[in-house]
Short mmCIF file of C-alpha atoms and ligand atoms in Angstrom, two decimals:
data_model
loop_
_atom_site.label_atom_id
_atom_site.label_comp_id
_atom_site.label_asym_id
_atom_site.label_seq_id
_atom_site.Cartn_x
_atom_site.Cartn_y
_atom_site.Cartn_z
CA MET K 1 -15.94 8.10 19.59
CA THR K 2 -15.90 9.22 15.96
CA ASP K 3 -18.71 7.95 13.78
CA ILE K 4 -17.22 5.51 11.28
CA PHE K 5 -20.09 6.29 8.89
CA ASP K 6 -19.01 9.93 8.75
CA PRO K 7 -18.99 11.48 6.13
CA SER K 8 -21.98 9.80 4.52
CA ASP K 9 -25.61 10.45 3.68
CA GLU K 10 -28.55 8.52 2.26
CA PHE K 11 -26.85 8.44 -1.17
CA GLY K 12 -23.57 6.88 -0.10
CA PRO K 13 -20.95 5.71 0.16
CA ALA K 14 -22.31 2.21 -0.32
CA ARG K 15 -18.95 0.64 0.53
CA ILE K 16 -15.53 1.72 1.77
CA ILE K 17 -12.89 -0.96 1.23
CA GLN K 18 -9.41 -0.78 2.76
CA VAL K 19 -6.87 -2.98 1.00
CA ARG K 20 -3.46 -3.90 2.40
CA GLU K 21 -0.91 -6.31 0.92
CA PRO K 22 2.40 -5.94 2.78
CA SER K 23 4.36 -8.17 0.36
CA VAL K 24 4.17 -5.44 -2.32
CA GLY K 25 3.70 -2.42 -0.03
CA LEU K 26 0.08 -1.99 -1.11
CA ARG K 27 -2.17 0.30 0.92
CA ALA K 28 -5.29 1.47 -0.82
CA THR K 29 -8.77 2.77 -0.14
CA VAL K 30 -11.57 2.04 -2.56
CA ILE K 31 -14.85 3.89 -2.16
CA ILE K 32 -18.02 2.93 -3.98
CA ASP K 33 -20.37 5.84 -3.54
CA ASN K 34 -23.69 5.11 -5.26
CA VAL K 35 -24.67 2.37 -7.70
CA ALA K 36 -28.35 3.19 -8.33
CA LEU K 37 -27.70 4.06 -11.99
CA GLY K 38 -25.24 1.20 -12.56
CA PRO K 39 -21.81 -0.04 -11.49
CA ALA K 40 -19.53 2.69 -10.18
CA ILE K 41 -16.69 3.97 -12.35
CA GLY K 42 -13.87 5.26 -10.17
CA GLY K 43 -10.55 6.84 -11.04
CA LEU K 44 -7.37 5.17 -9.84
CA ARG K 45 -5.51 7.98 -8.08
CA ILE K 46 -1.85 7.27 -7.43
CA ALA K 47 -0.86 10.39 -5.55
CA SER K 48 -0.04 11.58 -2.06
CA ALA K 49 -2.28 9.94 0.54
CA GLY K 50 -5.71 11.51 0.84
CA SER K 51 -8.00 10.89 3.79
CA THR K 52 -11.09 8.70 3.60
CA ALA K 53 -13.19 11.87 3.80
CA ASP K 54 -11.31 13.27 0.76
CA GLY K 55 -12.01 10.00 -1.03
CA CYS K 56 -15.73 10.18 -0.20
CA ARG K 57 -15.87 13.64 -1.74
CA LEU K 58 -14.09 12.45 -4.90
CA ALA K 59 -16.34 9.38 -5.16
CA ARG K 60 -19.46 11.55 -4.83
CA THR K 61 -18.10 13.83 -7.55
CA MET K 62 -17.92 10.79 -9.84
CA THR K 63 -21.51 9.80 -8.96
CA LEU K 64 -22.70 13.28 -9.90
CA LYS K 65 -20.51 13.34 -13.03
CA SER K 66 -22.02 10.10 -14.34
CA ALA K 67 -25.57 11.14 -13.57
CA ALA K 68 -25.27 14.62 -15.11
CA ALA K 69 -23.86 13.04 -18.29
CA ASP K 70 -26.73 10.48 -18.46
CA LEU K 71 -24.38 7.53 -18.07
CA PRO K 72 -25.61 4.18 -16.69
CA HIS K 73 -23.01 4.29 -13.92
CA GLY K 74 -22.47 5.31 -10.34
CA GLY K 75 -19.31 6.81 -8.93
CA GLY K 76 -16.34 5.78 -6.88
CA VAL K 77 -12.62 6.25 -6.38
CA ALA K 78 -9.58 4.06 -5.77
CA MET K 79 -6.76 5.77 -3.88
CA LEU K 80 -3.46 3.96 -3.98
CA HIS K 81 -1.43 5.44 -1.15
CA PRO K 82 2.35 5.84 -1.42
CA ALA K 83 4.24 2.89 0.04
CA PRO K 84 6.32 4.22 2.94
CA GLY K 85 10.01 3.59 2.43
CA SER K 86 9.77 2.26 -1.10
CA PRO K 87 10.84 4.45 -4.00
CA GLU K 88 8.01 5.85 -6.11
CA ASN K 89 7.33 3.58 -9.09
CA ALA K 90 9.52 0.80 -7.58
CA CYS K 91 6.77 -1.81 -7.55
CA ARG K 92 3.96 0.24 -8.91
CA GLN K 93 2.88 -2.53 -11.27
CA HIS K 94 2.75 -5.08 -8.42
CA ARG K 95 0.69 -2.73 -6.27
CA VAL K 96 -1.80 -1.94 -9.03
CA ARG K 97 -2.13 -5.63 -9.90
CA ALA K 98 -2.56 -6.61 -6.24
CA LEU K 99 -5.28 -3.98 -5.82
CA ALA K 100 -7.11 -5.29 -8.89
CA CYS K 101 -6.85 -8.85 -7.54
CA ALA K 102 -8.24 -7.76 -4.18
CA LEU K 103 -11.28 -6.36 -5.98
CA ARG K 104 -11.88 -9.42 -8.18
CA SER K 105 -15.27 -10.16 -6.68
CA GLU K 106 -16.34 -6.50 -6.42
CA ASP K 107 -18.44 -6.35 -9.57
CA GLN K 108 -19.81 -2.89 -8.74
CA PHE K 109 -16.46 -1.14 -9.25
CA ILE K 110 -14.83 -0.37 -12.61
CA PHE K 111 -11.39 1.30 -12.65
CA ALA K 112 -10.69 4.35 -14.85
CA PRO K 113 -7.53 6.47 -15.29
CA ASP K 114 -6.99 9.39 -12.93
CA MET K 115 -4.10 11.37 -11.46
CA GLY K 116 -0.94 9.24 -11.62
CA SER K 117 -2.50 6.40 -13.65
CA GLY K 118 -3.19 5.86 -17.34
CA GLU K 119 -3.75 3.29 -20.08
CA THR K 120 -0.98 0.96 -18.94
CA ALA K 121 -2.33 0.69 -15.39
CA MET K 122 -5.79 0.05 -16.84
CA ALA K 123 -4.32 -2.79 -18.96
CA TRP K 124 -2.79 -4.40 -15.83
CA ILE K 125 -6.15 -4.18 -14.06
CA ARG K 126 -8.02 -5.61 -17.01
CA ASP K 127 -5.52 -8.49 -17.00
CA GLU K 128 -6.20 -9.18 -13.31
CA ASN K 129 -9.95 -8.64 -12.92
CA GLY K 130 -11.40 -7.59 -16.30
CA ARG K 131 -12.96 -4.37 -14.99
CA ALA K 132 -11.15 -1.31 -16.35
CA VAL K 133 -11.94 1.41 -18.90
CA GLY K 134 -9.58 3.83 -20.63
CA LEU K 135 -7.61 0.94 -22.16
CA PRO K 136 -4.77 0.92 -24.71
CA ARG K 137 -5.79 0.57 -28.37
CA GLU K 138 -4.58 -3.05 -28.53
CA LEU K 139 -7.19 -3.97 -25.90
CA GLY K 140 -10.08 -2.18 -27.59
CA GLY K 141 -9.44 1.29 -26.15
CA ILE K 142 -9.71 4.48 -28.17
CA ALA K 143 -6.69 6.24 -26.60
CA LEU K 144 -8.78 8.64 -24.51
CA SER K 145 -5.75 10.40 -23.08
CA ARG K 146 -4.18 10.94 -26.50
CA ILE K 147 -7.38 12.28 -28.07
CA GLY K 148 -7.70 14.36 -24.92
CA ALA K 149 -11.31 13.49 -24.05
CA ALA K 150 -11.30 15.47 -20.78
CA GLY K 151 -9.51 18.46 -22.37
CA TRP K 152 -11.98 18.51 -25.28
CA GLY K 153 -14.87 18.74 -22.81
CA LEU K 154 -13.11 21.43 -20.78
CA TYR K 155 -12.63 23.52 -23.90
CA HIS K 156 -16.39 23.33 -24.62
CA ALA K 157 -17.33 24.14 -21.01
CA THR K 158 -15.03 27.20 -21.19
CA GLU K 159 -16.48 28.32 -24.51
CA VAL K 160 -20.07 28.17 -23.21
CA ALA K 161 -19.16 29.85 -19.89
CA LEU K 162 -17.55 32.79 -21.70
CA ARG K 163 -21.00 33.86 -22.96
CA TYR K 164 -21.82 34.55 -19.32
CA CYS K 165 -18.56 36.41 -18.68
CA GLY K 166 -18.71 39.03 -21.43
CA PHE K 167 -15.40 38.24 -23.15
CA LYS K 168 -14.29 35.95 -25.96
CA LEU K 169 -11.87 33.05 -26.08
CA GLU K 170 -9.84 34.77 -28.76
CA ASP K 171 -6.81 36.32 -27.01
CA ALA K 172 -8.18 35.41 -23.55
CA ARG K 173 -5.25 34.82 -21.16
CA VAL K 174 -5.31 31.40 -19.51
CA VAL K 175 -3.37 29.94 -16.58
CA ILE K 176 -3.37 26.16 -16.07
CA GLN K 177 -2.30 24.62 -12.77
CA GLY K 178 -1.27 21.00 -13.45
CA PHE K 179 0.19 19.85 -16.76
CA GLY K 180 -0.56 16.13 -17.00
CA THR K 181 -3.03 14.36 -19.27
CA VAL K 182 -5.84 16.82 -18.57
CA GLY K 183 -3.84 20.06 -18.39
CA GLN K 184 -1.92 19.36 -21.62
CA ASN K 185 -4.98 18.53 -23.70
CA THR K 186 -6.98 21.44 -22.30
CA ALA K 187 -4.14 23.80 -23.21
CA ARG K 188 -3.94 22.33 -26.71
CA TYR K 189 -7.68 22.74 -27.47
CA LEU K 190 -7.84 26.24 -25.98
CA VAL K 191 -4.81 27.48 -27.94
CA GLU K 192 -6.11 25.90 -31.18
CA ASN K 193 -9.23 28.00 -30.66
CA GLY K 194 -7.52 31.34 -30.09
CA ALA K 195 -6.70 31.50 -26.35
CA VAL K 196 -3.24 32.47 -25.09
CA VAL K 197 -1.85 30.30 -22.29
CA VAL K 198 0.29 32.70 -20.24
CA GLY K 199 1.06 30.45 -17.27
CA ILE K 200 1.43 26.75 -16.58
CA ALA K 201 2.37 25.06 -13.31
CA ASP K 202 3.41 21.52 -12.55
CA SER K 203 4.88 20.07 -9.38
CA GLY K 204 8.33 21.44 -10.42
CA GLY K 205 7.25 25.08 -10.68
CA THR K 206 5.32 27.67 -12.68
CA LEU K 207 6.32 28.96 -16.10
CA HIS K 208 5.02 32.40 -17.07
CA HIS K 209 5.11 34.35 -20.30
CA PRO K 210 2.63 37.23 -20.78
CA ARG K 211 2.75 36.81 -24.60
CA GLY K 212 1.97 33.08 -24.45
CA LEU K 213 3.78 29.78 -23.91
CA ASP K 214 4.70 27.20 -26.54
CA ILE K 215 2.41 24.28 -25.65
CA ALA K 216 3.97 21.79 -28.09
CA GLU K 217 7.43 22.44 -26.63
CA LEU K 218 6.16 21.98 -23.06
CA VAL K 219 4.31 18.77 -23.94
CA ALA K 220 7.57 17.42 -25.42
CA ILE K 221 9.47 18.34 -22.22
CA LYS K 222 6.85 16.55 -20.09
CA ALA K 223 6.99 13.48 -22.36
CA LYS K 224 10.71 13.19 -21.51
CA GLY K 225 9.93 13.36 -17.78
CA GLY K 226 10.86 17.03 -17.33
CA SER K 227 9.06 19.96 -15.76
CA VAL K 228 7.59 23.00 -17.52
CA VAL K 229 10.26 25.11 -15.81
CA ASP K 230 12.92 23.25 -17.85
CA SER K 231 11.86 25.38 -20.84
CA SER K 232 14.31 28.07 -21.89
CA GLU K 233 11.44 30.52 -22.56
CA GLY K 234 9.57 32.48 -19.90
CA GLU K 235 9.90 33.37 -16.27
CA ARG K 236 10.32 30.52 -13.75
CA LEU K 237 8.36 30.77 -10.49
CA ALA K 238 7.36 28.54 -7.58
CA PRO K 239 4.46 26.07 -8.18
CA ASP K 240 2.14 28.11 -5.95
CA ALA K 241 2.82 31.34 -7.91
CA ALA K 242 0.30 30.20 -10.55
CA VAL K 243 -2.44 31.51 -8.25
CA ASP K 244 -1.14 35.10 -8.51
CA LEU K 245 -0.71 35.36 -12.28
CA ASP K 246 -2.68 37.95 -14.20
CA CYS K 247 -5.17 36.15 -16.44
CA ASP K 248 -8.79 35.94 -17.58
CA ILE K 249 -9.35 32.19 -17.12
CA TRP K 250 -7.83 30.01 -14.39
CA ILE K 251 -7.92 26.24 -14.79
CA PRO K 252 -6.97 23.97 -11.87
CA ALA K 253 -5.85 20.63 -13.37
CA ALA K 254 -3.81 19.07 -10.55
CA GLY K 255 -5.02 18.03 -7.09
CA SER K 256 -7.91 18.78 -4.73
CA ASP K 257 -8.46 21.91 -2.62
CA VAL K 258 -5.87 24.04 -4.41
CA ILE K 259 -8.03 27.12 -3.93
CA THR K 260 -9.04 27.62 -0.31
CA PRO K 261 -10.32 30.60 1.70
CA ASP K 262 -6.63 31.40 2.39
CA ASN K 263 -5.61 32.00 -1.23
CA ALA K 264 -8.91 32.64 -3.09
CA ALA K 265 -8.48 36.43 -2.88
CA ARG K 266 -5.20 36.14 -4.83
CA LEU K 267 -6.93 34.82 -7.99
CA LYS K 268 -7.17 37.48 -10.71
CA ALA K 269 -9.30 35.56 -13.22
CA ARG K 270 -12.89 36.26 -14.20
CA LEU K 271 -13.66 32.61 -14.95
CA VAL K 272 -12.52 29.39 -13.22
CA VAL K 273 -13.14 26.08 -14.98
CA GLU K 274 -12.49 23.11 -12.71
CA ALA K 275 -10.50 20.46 -14.57
CA ALA K 276 -9.43 18.70 -11.37
CA ASP K 277 -12.02 17.09 -9.13
CA ALA K 278 -12.72 18.99 -5.91
CA SER K 279 -10.07 21.61 -6.74
CA LEU K 280 -11.98 24.39 -5.01
CA ALA K 281 -12.69 24.11 -1.29
CA PRO K 282 -16.43 24.77 -0.74
CA ALA K 283 -15.83 28.03 1.18
CA ALA K 284 -13.53 29.29 -1.59
CA GLU K 285 -16.17 28.50 -4.20
CA ARG K 286 -18.72 30.57 -2.29
CA TYR K 287 -16.24 33.45 -1.89
CA LEU K 288 -15.51 33.50 -5.65
CA HIS K 289 -19.23 33.39 -6.46
CA GLU K 290 -19.85 36.39 -4.20
CA LYS K 291 -17.05 38.27 -5.98
CA GLY K 292 -18.78 37.63 -9.34
CA ILE K 293 -16.20 35.11 -10.59
CA ILE K 294 -17.93 32.31 -12.47
CA CYS K 295 -16.77 28.80 -11.50
CA VAL K 296 -17.83 25.88 -13.69
CA PRO K 297 -17.98 22.87 -11.32
CA ASP K 298 -15.69 19.87 -11.83
CA PHE K 299 -18.34 17.24 -12.52
CA ILE K 300 -19.92 19.38 -15.24
CA ALA K 301 -16.73 20.62 -16.94
CA ASN K 302 -14.38 17.64 -16.72
CA ALA K 303 -16.77 14.79 -17.56
CA GLY K 304 -15.17 14.21 -20.98
CA GLY K 305 -12.86 11.42 -19.78
CA LEU K 306 -15.69 9.59 -18.03
CA ILE K 307 -18.10 9.96 -20.96
CA GLY K 308 -15.37 8.63 -23.27
CA ALA K 309 -14.56 5.72 -20.96
CA ALA K 310 -18.22 4.70 -20.56
CA MET K 311 -18.72 4.84 -24.35
CA GLU K 312 -15.44 3.07 -25.11
CA CYS K 313 -16.52 -0.06 -23.24
CA ARG K 314 -19.72 -0.12 -25.31
CA GLY K 315 -17.78 -0.08 -28.60
CA ALA K 316 -18.07 3.61 -29.58
CA ASN K 317 -15.44 5.12 -31.87
CA LYS K 318 -13.48 8.36 -31.50
CA THR K 319 -15.87 10.48 -33.60
CA GLN K 320 -18.91 9.33 -31.63
CA VAL K 321 -17.12 9.97 -28.33
CA LEU K 322 -15.97 13.50 -29.21
CA SER K 323 -19.41 14.41 -30.46
CA ALA K 324 -21.16 13.09 -27.32
CA ILE K 325 -18.70 14.92 -25.03
CA LYS K 326 -19.28 18.18 -26.86
CA GLU K 327 -23.07 17.84 -26.81
CA LYS K 328 -23.40 16.77 -23.14
CA ILE K 329 -20.90 19.23 -21.68
CA ARG K 330 -22.19 22.23 -23.65
CA ARG K 331 -25.77 21.36 -22.65
CA ASN K 332 -24.95 20.94 -18.95
CA THR K 333 -22.75 24.04 -18.70
CA GLU K 334 -25.50 26.08 -20.32
CA LYS K 335 -28.18 24.68 -17.97
CA VAL K 336 -26.10 25.33 -14.85
CA LEU K 337 -25.07 28.86 -15.77
CA GLN K 338 -28.58 29.77 -16.88
CA SER K 339 -29.80 28.73 -13.44
CA VAL K 340 -27.08 30.84 -11.82
CA GLU K 341 -28.09 33.82 -13.92
CA THR K 342 -31.80 33.41 -13.20
CA ASP K 343 -31.82 32.74 -9.46
CA GLY K 344 -28.32 33.72 -8.32
CA THR K 345 -27.63 30.26 -6.99
CA LEU K 346 -24.10 28.89 -6.55
CA PRO K 347 -23.07 27.00 -9.76
CA ARG K 348 -22.36 23.86 -7.72
CA GLU K 349 -25.83 23.92 -6.16
CA ALA K 350 -27.44 24.24 -9.60
CA ALA K 351 -25.23 21.42 -10.89
CA VAL K 352 -26.01 19.12 -7.95
CA ARG K 353 -29.75 19.68 -8.50
CA LEU K 354 -29.33 18.72 -12.16
CA ALA K 355 -27.33 15.57 -11.39
CA MET K 356 -29.40 14.34 -8.45
CA LYS K 357 -32.68 14.02 -10.38
CA PRO K 358 -31.89 10.70 -12.15
CA ILE K 359 -30.17 9.31 -9.04
CA VAL K 360 -33.19 9.95 -6.82
CA LYS K 361 -35.49 8.44 -9.44
CA ALA K 362 -33.28 5.35 -9.90
CA MET K 363 -33.04 4.86 -6.14
CA SER K 364 -36.84 4.91 -5.88
CA TYR K 365 -36.97 1.73 -8.02
CA ARG K 366 -34.53 -0.20 -5.84
CA ARG K 367 -35.05 -2.35 -2.78
CA TRP K 368 -31.49 -1.67 -1.60
CA SER K 369 -29.68 1.52 -2.41
CA GLY K 370 -26.15 0.26 -1.86
CA LEU K 371 -26.25 -3.45 -2.69
CA SER K 372 -25.81 -5.01 -6.10
CA ALA K 373 -29.09 -5.54 -7.96
CA ASP K 374 -28.28 -9.27 -8.64
P1 NAD D 401 -1.66 13.64 -14.13
O1 NAD D 401 -1.09 12.80 -13.07
O2 NAD D 401 -1.50 13.23 -15.55
O3 NAD D 401 -1.11 15.15 -14.00
C1 NAD D 401 -1.15 15.88 -12.81
C2 NAD D 401 -0.33 17.15 -12.99
O4 NAD D 401 -0.45 17.95 -11.82
C3 NAD D 401 1.17 16.91 -13.20
O5 NAD D 401 1.63 17.79 -14.21
C4 NAD D 401 1.79 17.32 -11.87
O6 NAD D 401 3.12 17.77 -11.99
C5 NAD D 401 0.84 18.46 -11.49
N1 NAD D 401 0.91 18.83 -10.07
C6 NAD D 401 0.92 18.01 -8.99
N2 NAD D 401 1.02 18.74 -7.86
C7 NAD D 401 1.07 20.05 -8.26
C8 NAD D 401 1.16 21.28 -7.57
N3 NAD D 401 1.23 21.34 -6.26
N4 NAD D 401 1.19 22.42 -8.29
C9 NAD D 401 1.12 22.41 -9.64
N5 NAD D 401 1.00 21.26 -10.36
C10 NAD D 401 0.98 20.10 -9.66
O7 NAD D 401 -3.21 13.81 -13.76
P2 NAD D 401 -4.43 14.05 -14.74
O8 NAD D 401 -4.94 12.74 -15.23
O9 NAD D 401 -4.09 15.13 -15.72
O10 NAD D 401 -5.53 14.58 -13.72
C11 NAD D 401 -5.44 15.89 -13.18
C12 NAD D 401 -6.73 16.19 -12.44
O11 NAD D 401 -7.85 16.08 -13.32
C13 NAD D 401 -7.01 15.23 -11.29
O12 NAD D 401 -7.60 15.94 -10.23
C14 NAD D 401 -8.03 14.26 -11.84
O13 NAD D 401 -8.88 13.75 -10.85
C15 NAD D 401 -8.80 15.15 -12.80
N6 NAD D 401 -9.41 14.46 -13.93
C16 NAD D 401 -8.71 13.54 -14.67
C17 NAD D 401 -9.32 12.93 -15.76
C18 NAD D 401 -8.57 11.96 -16.65
O14 NAD D 401 -9.20 11.45 -17.61
N7 NAD D 401 -7.31 11.69 -16.42
C19 NAD D 401 -10.63 13.25 -16.09
C20 NAD D 401 -11.31 14.19 -15.32
C21 NAD D 401 -10.68 14.79 -14.25
#
């Protein structure tokens, strides 16, 4: 018999909640990983169904992200699985609202935007159970996706990492896989600071231009519901072709496990900055490390959205948020890569060591590790 507590360890998950509401086609899995530092913030992922094990990995990433950024929060994830037979978006609002209702008494879980969800979904959740961050301006939010909190942090992580790679951002060739909230803002900040984005992929395909793509034009196409390959400029390729493009920096900003041992050897970049959570399979990460390619781990590089969300609900303004993201992400990237340089450790191992310290300490003060403190 399979162990229902697999995968888990002494740090979590504290709770795995399956939610089903047939009247609106809702099937969701909510995972609360660790709450020693405070209530878990978890992204609402509305994407193709991931397994519970995938969810546990994403929830742990959020725990580590919060801890590394000194936030008084734990980590979690909410995965809203596609409703079989019902058209995508058909009753998306009903499903999100029903999920929020189901979690009304779960005071250790706060929803945040993630793949497939944004400010509007957070507003619906706030209306149903009061526990959501990343809200629209009218509800006290600071428009995290429009200011590009995650992208701003990714730009700073990239900038710091380049000191360890021996080349500069100016004229560096970048490929971005995934062109949603995170991919678009990352592209914008990198180009504003001298990089050249030569390839972008979304679920419709990959667009490639060795002299650089027009980010503003592609953002406008996406805003109208199109794909990057609808642009009249550049060469159109399959979505997966982004892995093969010649570049200096490769940024995964779509789903999980996009680089695996099967395709890692195809990457041409000298630096990988993980915008998407769990985008590198562990074996691929080790392979890239052994080849001398620096990989900045997800929970260090992409913490900007979470830092912004945690500060937003405590009344911080845009200037304070951008400054905190810059300071925390530059500091953590530097610490991790210094460790890698000194003792040759895998960046993720150095990052986990950094993040685990406050969690272990906080757990030592608690009677229960998984239960609410009240
Ligand atoms: P999003 O839904 O806004 O965008 C996802 C993008 O990925 C879309 O452009 C989609 O077309 C593309 N995509 C999907 N499948 C693809 C494929 N096979 N090949 C190429 N592109 C593909 O999502 P987002 O909010 O930008 O999040 C992207 C990633 O970043 C997720 O892994 C998320 O967990 C992570 N992340 C998000 C935030 C945030 O604040 N939204 C913060 C940190 C990390």
